[in-house]
PDB file of C-alpha atoms in Angstrom:
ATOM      1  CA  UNK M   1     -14.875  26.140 -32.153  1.00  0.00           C
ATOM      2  CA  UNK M   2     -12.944  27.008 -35.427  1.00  0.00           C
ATOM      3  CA  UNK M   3     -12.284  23.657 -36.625  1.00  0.00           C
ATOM      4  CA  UNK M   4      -8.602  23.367 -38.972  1.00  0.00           C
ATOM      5  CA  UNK M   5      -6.864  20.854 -41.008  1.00  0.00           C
ATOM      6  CA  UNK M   6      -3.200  20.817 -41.793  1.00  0.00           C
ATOM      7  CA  UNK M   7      -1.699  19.531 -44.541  1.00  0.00           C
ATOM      8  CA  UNK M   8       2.203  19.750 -44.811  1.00  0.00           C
ATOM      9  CA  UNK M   9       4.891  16.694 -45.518  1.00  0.00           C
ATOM     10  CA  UNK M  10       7.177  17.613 -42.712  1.00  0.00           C
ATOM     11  CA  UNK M  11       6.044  16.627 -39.334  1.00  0.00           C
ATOM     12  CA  UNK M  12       8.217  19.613 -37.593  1.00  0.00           C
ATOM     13  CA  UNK M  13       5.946  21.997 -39.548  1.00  0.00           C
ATOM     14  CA  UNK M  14       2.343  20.266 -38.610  1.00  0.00           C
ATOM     15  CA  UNK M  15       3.104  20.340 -34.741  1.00  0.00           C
ATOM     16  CA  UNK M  16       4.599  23.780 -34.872  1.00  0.00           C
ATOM     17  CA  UNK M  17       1.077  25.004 -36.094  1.00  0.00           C
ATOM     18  CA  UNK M  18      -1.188  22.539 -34.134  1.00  0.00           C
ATOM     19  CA  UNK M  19       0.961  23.886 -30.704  1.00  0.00           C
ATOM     20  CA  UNK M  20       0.169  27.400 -32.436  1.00  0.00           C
ATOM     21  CA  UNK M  21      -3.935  27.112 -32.998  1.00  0.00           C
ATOM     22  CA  UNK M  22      -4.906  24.941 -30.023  1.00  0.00           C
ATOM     23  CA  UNK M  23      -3.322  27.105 -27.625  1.00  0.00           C
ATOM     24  CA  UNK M  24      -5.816  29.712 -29.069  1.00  0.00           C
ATOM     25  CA  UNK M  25      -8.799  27.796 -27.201  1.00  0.00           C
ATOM     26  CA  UNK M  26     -11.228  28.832 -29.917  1.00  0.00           C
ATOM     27  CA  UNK M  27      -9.213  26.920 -32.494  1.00  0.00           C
ATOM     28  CA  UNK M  28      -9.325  22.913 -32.711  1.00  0.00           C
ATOM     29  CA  UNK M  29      -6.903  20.999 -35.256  1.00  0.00           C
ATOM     30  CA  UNK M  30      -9.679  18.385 -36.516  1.00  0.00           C
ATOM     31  CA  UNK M  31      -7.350  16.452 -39.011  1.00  0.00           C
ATOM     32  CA  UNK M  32      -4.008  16.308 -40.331  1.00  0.00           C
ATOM     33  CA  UNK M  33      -1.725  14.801 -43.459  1.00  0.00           C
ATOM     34  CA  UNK M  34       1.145  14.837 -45.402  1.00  0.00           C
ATOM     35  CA  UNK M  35       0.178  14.216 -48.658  1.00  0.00           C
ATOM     36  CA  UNK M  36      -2.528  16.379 -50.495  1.00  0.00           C
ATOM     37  CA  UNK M  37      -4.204  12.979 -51.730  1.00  0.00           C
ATOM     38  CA  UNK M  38      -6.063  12.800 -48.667  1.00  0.00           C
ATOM     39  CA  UNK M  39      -7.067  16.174 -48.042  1.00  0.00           C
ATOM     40  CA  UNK M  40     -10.536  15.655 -49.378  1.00  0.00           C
ATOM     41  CA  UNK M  41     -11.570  12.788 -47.921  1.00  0.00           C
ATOM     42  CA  UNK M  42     -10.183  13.955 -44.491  1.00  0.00           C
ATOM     43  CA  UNK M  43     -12.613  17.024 -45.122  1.00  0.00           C
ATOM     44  CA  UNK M  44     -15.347  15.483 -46.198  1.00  0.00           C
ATOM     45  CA  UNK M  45     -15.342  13.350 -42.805  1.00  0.00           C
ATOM     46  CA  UNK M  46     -13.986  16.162 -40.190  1.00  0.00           C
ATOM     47  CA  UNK M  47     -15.671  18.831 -41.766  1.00  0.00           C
ATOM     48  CA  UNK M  48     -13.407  21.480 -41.359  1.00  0.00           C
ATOM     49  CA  UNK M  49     -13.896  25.602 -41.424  1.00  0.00           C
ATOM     50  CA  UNK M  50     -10.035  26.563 -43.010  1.00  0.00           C
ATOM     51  CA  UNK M  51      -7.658  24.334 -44.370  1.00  0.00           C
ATOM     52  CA  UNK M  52      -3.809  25.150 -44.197  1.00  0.00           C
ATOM     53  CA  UNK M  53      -1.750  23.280 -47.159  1.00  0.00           C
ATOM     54  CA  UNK M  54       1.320  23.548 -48.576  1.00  0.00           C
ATOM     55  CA  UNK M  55       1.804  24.323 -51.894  1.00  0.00           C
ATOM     56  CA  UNK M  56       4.648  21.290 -52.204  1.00  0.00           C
ATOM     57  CA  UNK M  57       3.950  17.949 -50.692  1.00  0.00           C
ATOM     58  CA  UNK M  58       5.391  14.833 -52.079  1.00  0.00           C
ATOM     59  CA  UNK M  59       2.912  12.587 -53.803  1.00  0.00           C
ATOM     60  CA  UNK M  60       0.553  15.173 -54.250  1.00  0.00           C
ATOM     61  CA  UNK M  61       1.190  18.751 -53.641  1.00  0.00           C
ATOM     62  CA  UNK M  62      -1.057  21.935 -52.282  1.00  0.00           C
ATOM     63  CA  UNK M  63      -2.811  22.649 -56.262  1.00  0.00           C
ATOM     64  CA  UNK M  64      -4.296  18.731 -56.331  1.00  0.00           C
ATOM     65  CA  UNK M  65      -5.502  19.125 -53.136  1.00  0.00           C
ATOM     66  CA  UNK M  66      -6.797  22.469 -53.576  1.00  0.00           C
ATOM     67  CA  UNK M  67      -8.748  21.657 -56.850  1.00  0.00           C
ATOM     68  CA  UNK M  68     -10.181  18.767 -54.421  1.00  0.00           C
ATOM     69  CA  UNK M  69     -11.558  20.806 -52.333  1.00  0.00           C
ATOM     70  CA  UNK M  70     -13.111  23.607 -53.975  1.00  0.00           C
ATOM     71  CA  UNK M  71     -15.302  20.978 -56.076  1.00  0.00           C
ATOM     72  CA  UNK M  72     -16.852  19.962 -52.598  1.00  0.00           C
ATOM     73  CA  UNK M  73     -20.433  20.960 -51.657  1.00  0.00           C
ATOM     74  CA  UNK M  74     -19.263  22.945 -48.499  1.00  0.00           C
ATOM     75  CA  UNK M  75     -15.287  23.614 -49.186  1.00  0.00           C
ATOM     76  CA  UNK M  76     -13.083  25.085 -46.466  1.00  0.00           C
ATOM     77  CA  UNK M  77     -11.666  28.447 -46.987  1.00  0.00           C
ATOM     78  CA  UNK M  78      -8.066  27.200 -48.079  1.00  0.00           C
ATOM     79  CA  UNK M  79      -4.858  29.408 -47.185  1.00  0.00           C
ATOM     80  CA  UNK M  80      -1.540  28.152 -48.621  1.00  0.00           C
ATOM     81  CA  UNK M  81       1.345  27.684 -46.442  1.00  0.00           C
ATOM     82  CA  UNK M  82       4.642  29.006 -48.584  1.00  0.00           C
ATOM     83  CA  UNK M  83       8.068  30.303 -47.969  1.00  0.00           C
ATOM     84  CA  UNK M  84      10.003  33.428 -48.963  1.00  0.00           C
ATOM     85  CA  UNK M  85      10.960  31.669 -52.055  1.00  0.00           C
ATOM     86  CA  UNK M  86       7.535  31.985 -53.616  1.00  0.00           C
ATOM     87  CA  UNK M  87       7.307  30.320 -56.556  1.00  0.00           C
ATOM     88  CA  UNK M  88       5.106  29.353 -60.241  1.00  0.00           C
ATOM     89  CA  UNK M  89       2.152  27.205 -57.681  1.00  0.00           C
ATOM     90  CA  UNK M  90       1.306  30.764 -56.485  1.00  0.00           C
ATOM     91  CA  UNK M  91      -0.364  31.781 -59.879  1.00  0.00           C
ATOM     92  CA  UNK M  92      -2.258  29.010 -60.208  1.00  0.00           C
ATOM     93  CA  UNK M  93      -3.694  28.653 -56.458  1.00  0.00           C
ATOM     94  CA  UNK M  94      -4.805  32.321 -56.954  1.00  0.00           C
ATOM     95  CA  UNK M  95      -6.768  31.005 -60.210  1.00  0.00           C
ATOM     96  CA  UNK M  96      -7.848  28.028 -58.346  1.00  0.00           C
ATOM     97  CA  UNK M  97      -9.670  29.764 -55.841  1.00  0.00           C
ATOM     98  CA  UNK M  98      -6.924  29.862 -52.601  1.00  0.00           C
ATOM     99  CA  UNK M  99      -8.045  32.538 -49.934  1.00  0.00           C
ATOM    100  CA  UNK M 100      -4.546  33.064 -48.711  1.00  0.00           C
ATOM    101  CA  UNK M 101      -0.954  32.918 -48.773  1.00  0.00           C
ATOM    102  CA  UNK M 102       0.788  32.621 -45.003  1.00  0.00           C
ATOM    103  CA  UNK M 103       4.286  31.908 -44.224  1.00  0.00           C
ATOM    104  CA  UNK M 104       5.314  28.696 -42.275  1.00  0.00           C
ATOM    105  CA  UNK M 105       6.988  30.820 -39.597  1.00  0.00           C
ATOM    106  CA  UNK M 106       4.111  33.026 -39.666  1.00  0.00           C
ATOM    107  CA  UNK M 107       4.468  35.165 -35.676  1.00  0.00           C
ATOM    108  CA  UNK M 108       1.787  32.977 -33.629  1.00  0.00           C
ATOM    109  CA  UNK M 109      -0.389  35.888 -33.213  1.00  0.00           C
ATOM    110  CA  UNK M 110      -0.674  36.399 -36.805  1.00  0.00           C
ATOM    111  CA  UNK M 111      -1.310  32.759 -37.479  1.00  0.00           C
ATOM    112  CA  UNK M 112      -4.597  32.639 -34.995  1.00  0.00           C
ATOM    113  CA  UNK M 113      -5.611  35.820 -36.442  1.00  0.00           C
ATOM    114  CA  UNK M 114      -5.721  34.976 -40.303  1.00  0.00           C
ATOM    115  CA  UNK M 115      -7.833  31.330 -39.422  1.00  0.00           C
ATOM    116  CA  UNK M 116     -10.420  33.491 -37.509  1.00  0.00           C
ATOM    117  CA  UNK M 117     -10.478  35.579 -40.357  1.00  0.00           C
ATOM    118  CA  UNK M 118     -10.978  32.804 -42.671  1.00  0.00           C
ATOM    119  CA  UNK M 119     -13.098  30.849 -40.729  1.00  0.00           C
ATOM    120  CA  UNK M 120     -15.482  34.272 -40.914  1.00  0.00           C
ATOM    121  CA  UNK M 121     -15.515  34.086 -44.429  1.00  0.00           C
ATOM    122  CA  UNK M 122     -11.862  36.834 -44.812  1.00  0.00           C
ATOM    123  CA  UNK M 123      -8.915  36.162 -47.013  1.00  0.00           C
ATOM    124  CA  UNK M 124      -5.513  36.381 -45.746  1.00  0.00           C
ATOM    125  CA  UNK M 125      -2.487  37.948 -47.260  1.00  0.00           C
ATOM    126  CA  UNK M 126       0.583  37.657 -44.630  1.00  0.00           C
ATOM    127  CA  UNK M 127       2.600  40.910 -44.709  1.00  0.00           C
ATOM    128  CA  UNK M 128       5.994  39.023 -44.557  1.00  0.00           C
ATOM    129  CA  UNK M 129       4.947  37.557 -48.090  1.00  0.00           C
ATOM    130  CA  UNK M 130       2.516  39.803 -49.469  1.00  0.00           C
ATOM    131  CA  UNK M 131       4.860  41.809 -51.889  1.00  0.00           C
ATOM    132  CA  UNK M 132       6.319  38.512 -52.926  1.00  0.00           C
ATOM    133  CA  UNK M 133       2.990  36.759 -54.260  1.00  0.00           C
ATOM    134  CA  UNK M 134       1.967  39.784 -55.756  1.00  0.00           C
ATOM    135  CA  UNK M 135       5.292  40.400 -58.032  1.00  0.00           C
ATOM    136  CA  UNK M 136       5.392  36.519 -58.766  1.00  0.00           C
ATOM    137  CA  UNK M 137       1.809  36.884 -60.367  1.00  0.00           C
ATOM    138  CA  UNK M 138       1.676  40.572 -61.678  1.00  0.00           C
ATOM    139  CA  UNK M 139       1.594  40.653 -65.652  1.00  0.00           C
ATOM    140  CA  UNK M 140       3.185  43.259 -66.294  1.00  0.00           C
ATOM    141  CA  UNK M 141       2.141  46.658 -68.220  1.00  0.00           C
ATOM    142  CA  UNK M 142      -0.648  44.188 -70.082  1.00  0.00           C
ATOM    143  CA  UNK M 143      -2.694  43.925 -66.785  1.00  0.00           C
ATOM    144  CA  UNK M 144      -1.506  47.575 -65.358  1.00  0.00           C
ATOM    145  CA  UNK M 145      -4.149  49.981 -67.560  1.00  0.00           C
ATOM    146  CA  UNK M 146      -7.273  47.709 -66.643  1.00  0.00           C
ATOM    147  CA  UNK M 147      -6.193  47.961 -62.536  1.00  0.00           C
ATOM    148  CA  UNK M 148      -5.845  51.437 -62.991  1.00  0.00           C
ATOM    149  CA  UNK M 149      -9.262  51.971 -64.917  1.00  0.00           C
ATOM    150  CA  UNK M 150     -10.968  49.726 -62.125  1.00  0.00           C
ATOM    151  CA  UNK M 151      -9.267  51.951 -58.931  1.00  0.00           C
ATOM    152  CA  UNK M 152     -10.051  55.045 -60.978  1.00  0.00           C
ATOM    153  CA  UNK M 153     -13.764  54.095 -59.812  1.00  0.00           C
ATOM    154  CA  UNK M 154     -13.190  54.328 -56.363  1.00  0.00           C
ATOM    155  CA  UNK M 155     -13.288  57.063 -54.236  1.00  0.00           C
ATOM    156  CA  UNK M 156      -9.633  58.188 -52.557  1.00  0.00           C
ATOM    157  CA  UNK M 157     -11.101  57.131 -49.524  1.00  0.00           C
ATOM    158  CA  UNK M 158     -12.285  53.511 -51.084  1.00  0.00           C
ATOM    159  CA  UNK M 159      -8.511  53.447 -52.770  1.00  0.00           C
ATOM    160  CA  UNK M 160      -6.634  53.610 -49.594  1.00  0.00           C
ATOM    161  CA  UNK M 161      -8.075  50.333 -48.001  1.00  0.00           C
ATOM    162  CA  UNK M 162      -7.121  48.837 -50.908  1.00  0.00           C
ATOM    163  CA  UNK M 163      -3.872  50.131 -50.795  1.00  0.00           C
ATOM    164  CA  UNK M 164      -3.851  48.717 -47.032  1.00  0.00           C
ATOM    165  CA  UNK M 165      -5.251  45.531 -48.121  1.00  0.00           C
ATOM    166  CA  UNK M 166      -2.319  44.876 -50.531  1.00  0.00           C
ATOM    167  CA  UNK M 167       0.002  45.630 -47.711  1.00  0.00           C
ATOM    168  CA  UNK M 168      -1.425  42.339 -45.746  1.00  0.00           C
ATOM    169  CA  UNK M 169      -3.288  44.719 -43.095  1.00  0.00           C
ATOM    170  CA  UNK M 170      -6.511  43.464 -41.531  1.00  0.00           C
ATOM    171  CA  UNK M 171      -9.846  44.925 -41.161  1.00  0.00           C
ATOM    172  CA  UNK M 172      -8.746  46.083 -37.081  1.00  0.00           C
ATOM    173  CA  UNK M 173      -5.086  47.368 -38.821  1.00  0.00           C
ATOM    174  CA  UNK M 174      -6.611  49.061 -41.470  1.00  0.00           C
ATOM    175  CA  UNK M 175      -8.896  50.716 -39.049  1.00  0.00           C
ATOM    176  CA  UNK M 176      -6.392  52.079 -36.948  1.00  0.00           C
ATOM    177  CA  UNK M 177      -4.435  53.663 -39.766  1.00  0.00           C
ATOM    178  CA  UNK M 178      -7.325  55.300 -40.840  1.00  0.00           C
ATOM    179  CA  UNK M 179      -8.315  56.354 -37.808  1.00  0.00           C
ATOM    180  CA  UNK M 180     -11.872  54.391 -38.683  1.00  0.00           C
ATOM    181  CA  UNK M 181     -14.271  51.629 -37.110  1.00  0.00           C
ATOM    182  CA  UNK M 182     -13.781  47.794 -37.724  1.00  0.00           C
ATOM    183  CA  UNK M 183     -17.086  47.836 -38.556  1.00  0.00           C
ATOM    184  CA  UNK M 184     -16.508  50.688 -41.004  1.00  0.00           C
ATOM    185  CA  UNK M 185     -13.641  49.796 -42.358  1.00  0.00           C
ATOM    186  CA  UNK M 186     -15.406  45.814 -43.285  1.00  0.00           C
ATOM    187  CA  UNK M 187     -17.785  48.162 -44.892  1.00  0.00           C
ATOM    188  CA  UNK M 188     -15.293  49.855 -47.107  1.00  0.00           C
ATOM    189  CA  UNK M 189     -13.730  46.387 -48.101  1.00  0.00           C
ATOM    190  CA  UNK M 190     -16.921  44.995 -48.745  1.00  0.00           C
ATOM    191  CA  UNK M 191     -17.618  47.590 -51.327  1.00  0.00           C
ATOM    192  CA  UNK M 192     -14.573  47.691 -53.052  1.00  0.00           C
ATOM    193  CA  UNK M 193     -14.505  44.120 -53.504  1.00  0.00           C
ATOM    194  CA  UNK M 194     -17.796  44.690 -55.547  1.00  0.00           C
ATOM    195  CA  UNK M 195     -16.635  47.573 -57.677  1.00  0.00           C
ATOM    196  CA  UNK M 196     -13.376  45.618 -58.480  1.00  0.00           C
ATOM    197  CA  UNK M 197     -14.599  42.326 -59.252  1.00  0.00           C
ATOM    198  CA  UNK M 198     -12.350  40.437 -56.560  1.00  0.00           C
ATOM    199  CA  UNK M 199     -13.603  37.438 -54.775  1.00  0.00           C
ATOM    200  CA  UNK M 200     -11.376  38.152 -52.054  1.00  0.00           C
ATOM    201  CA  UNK M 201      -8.704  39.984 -50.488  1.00  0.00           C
ATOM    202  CA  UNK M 202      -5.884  38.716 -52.386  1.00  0.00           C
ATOM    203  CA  UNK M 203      -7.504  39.434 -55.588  1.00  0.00           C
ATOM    204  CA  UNK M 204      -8.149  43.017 -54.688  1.00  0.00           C
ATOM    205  CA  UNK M 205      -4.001  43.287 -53.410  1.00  0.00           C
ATOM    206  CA  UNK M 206      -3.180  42.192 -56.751  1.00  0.00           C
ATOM    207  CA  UNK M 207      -5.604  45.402 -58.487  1.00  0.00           C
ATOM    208  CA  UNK M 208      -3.765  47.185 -56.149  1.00  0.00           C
ATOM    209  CA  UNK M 209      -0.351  45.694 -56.921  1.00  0.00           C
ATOM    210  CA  UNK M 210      -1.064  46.362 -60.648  1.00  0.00           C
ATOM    211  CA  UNK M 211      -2.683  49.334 -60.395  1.00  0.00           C
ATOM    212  CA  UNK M 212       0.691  50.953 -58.835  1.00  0.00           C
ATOM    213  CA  UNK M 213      -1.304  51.595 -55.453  1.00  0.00           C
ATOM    214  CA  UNK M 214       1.700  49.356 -53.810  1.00  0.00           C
ATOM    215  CA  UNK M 215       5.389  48.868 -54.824  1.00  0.00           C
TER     216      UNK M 215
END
């Protein structure tokens, strides 16, 4: 079993997911808050694979919690529950180390889909968001001429799944646009995550977003 913990201030939210992932049957919803003070300990005892939180909670919001839990031992891989008004928290979760951005009416499917992803050790980039983060945290022509340099190194081949990547597409979409294997196609990512220098997913969208691969 995938095991999850929520963190969100409204209760709405929190049940809406929980409903979501445990009708999954490989998904079980191990813990749950509203306030990012508690996030640690919570993980710390339940142990948790991925942790949803939102970037605003009231006391404290997604970033403390987030900087909580990467300084664990064993952290969860963290995706950040957002809306379509993405805003100056999106930066600095990137920087923190956040896996993911998903929306909070993220289509069921999608939702189940991104925590088995991130529970196998994937980043997530929902498409209903994904030109949104990247635009809030591009830099501009300063960061534009070192993306380009870096996909100049790839092969046309290597620079299309990145392009794919920045478009929120996962390893089985990517695949099927490119008429190519899952297996390949984790292959491909897994390589150009190396000759880019991204931890994850959402680093590589943003070379891509930079680099002009994406609009």
């Amino acid at each position: 079993m995938i095991k999850v913990m929520l963190a969100d201030d409204e209760d709405l939210v929190r049940s809406g997911l929980r409903t979501i992932l445990t009708s999954a049957g490989d998904i079980e919803v191990v813990a749950e808050t509203d306030d990012g003070l508690h996030v640690a300990d919570l993980a710390r005892q339940h142990r948790p694979h991925v942790a949803l939180l939102d970037i605003r909670m009231r006391s404290a919001d997604g970033l403390f919690a987030l900087r909580r839990l990467r300084a664990l031992p064993e952290p969860p891989k963290v995706a950040m529950l957002t809306t379509f008004d993405v805003d100056e928290y999106v930066t600095e979760a990137l920087r923190i180390g956040a896996s993911g951005f998903l929306l909070k009416d993220t289509e069921p499917a999608v939702l189940v889909r991104a925590v088995r992803d991130l529970a196998a050790g994937g980043a997530v980039l929902d498409p209903g968001v994904a030109a949104r983060v990247l635009s809030t945290v591009a830099d501009g022509e300063r960061a534009a001429e070192p993306a380009r340099r870096l996909l100049a190194s790839l092969s046309e081949r290597e620079r299309e799944v990145v392009g794919l990547i920045g478009q929120g597409l996962s390893n089985a979409e990517i695949g099927g646009a490119l008429h190519l294997s899952e297996a390949t196609v984790k292959g491909y990512v897994s390589a150009v995550l190396g000759k880019i220098g991204a931890v994850n997913r959402v680093q590589a969208a943003l070379v891509a977003y930079r680099g002009g691969l994406i609009a």
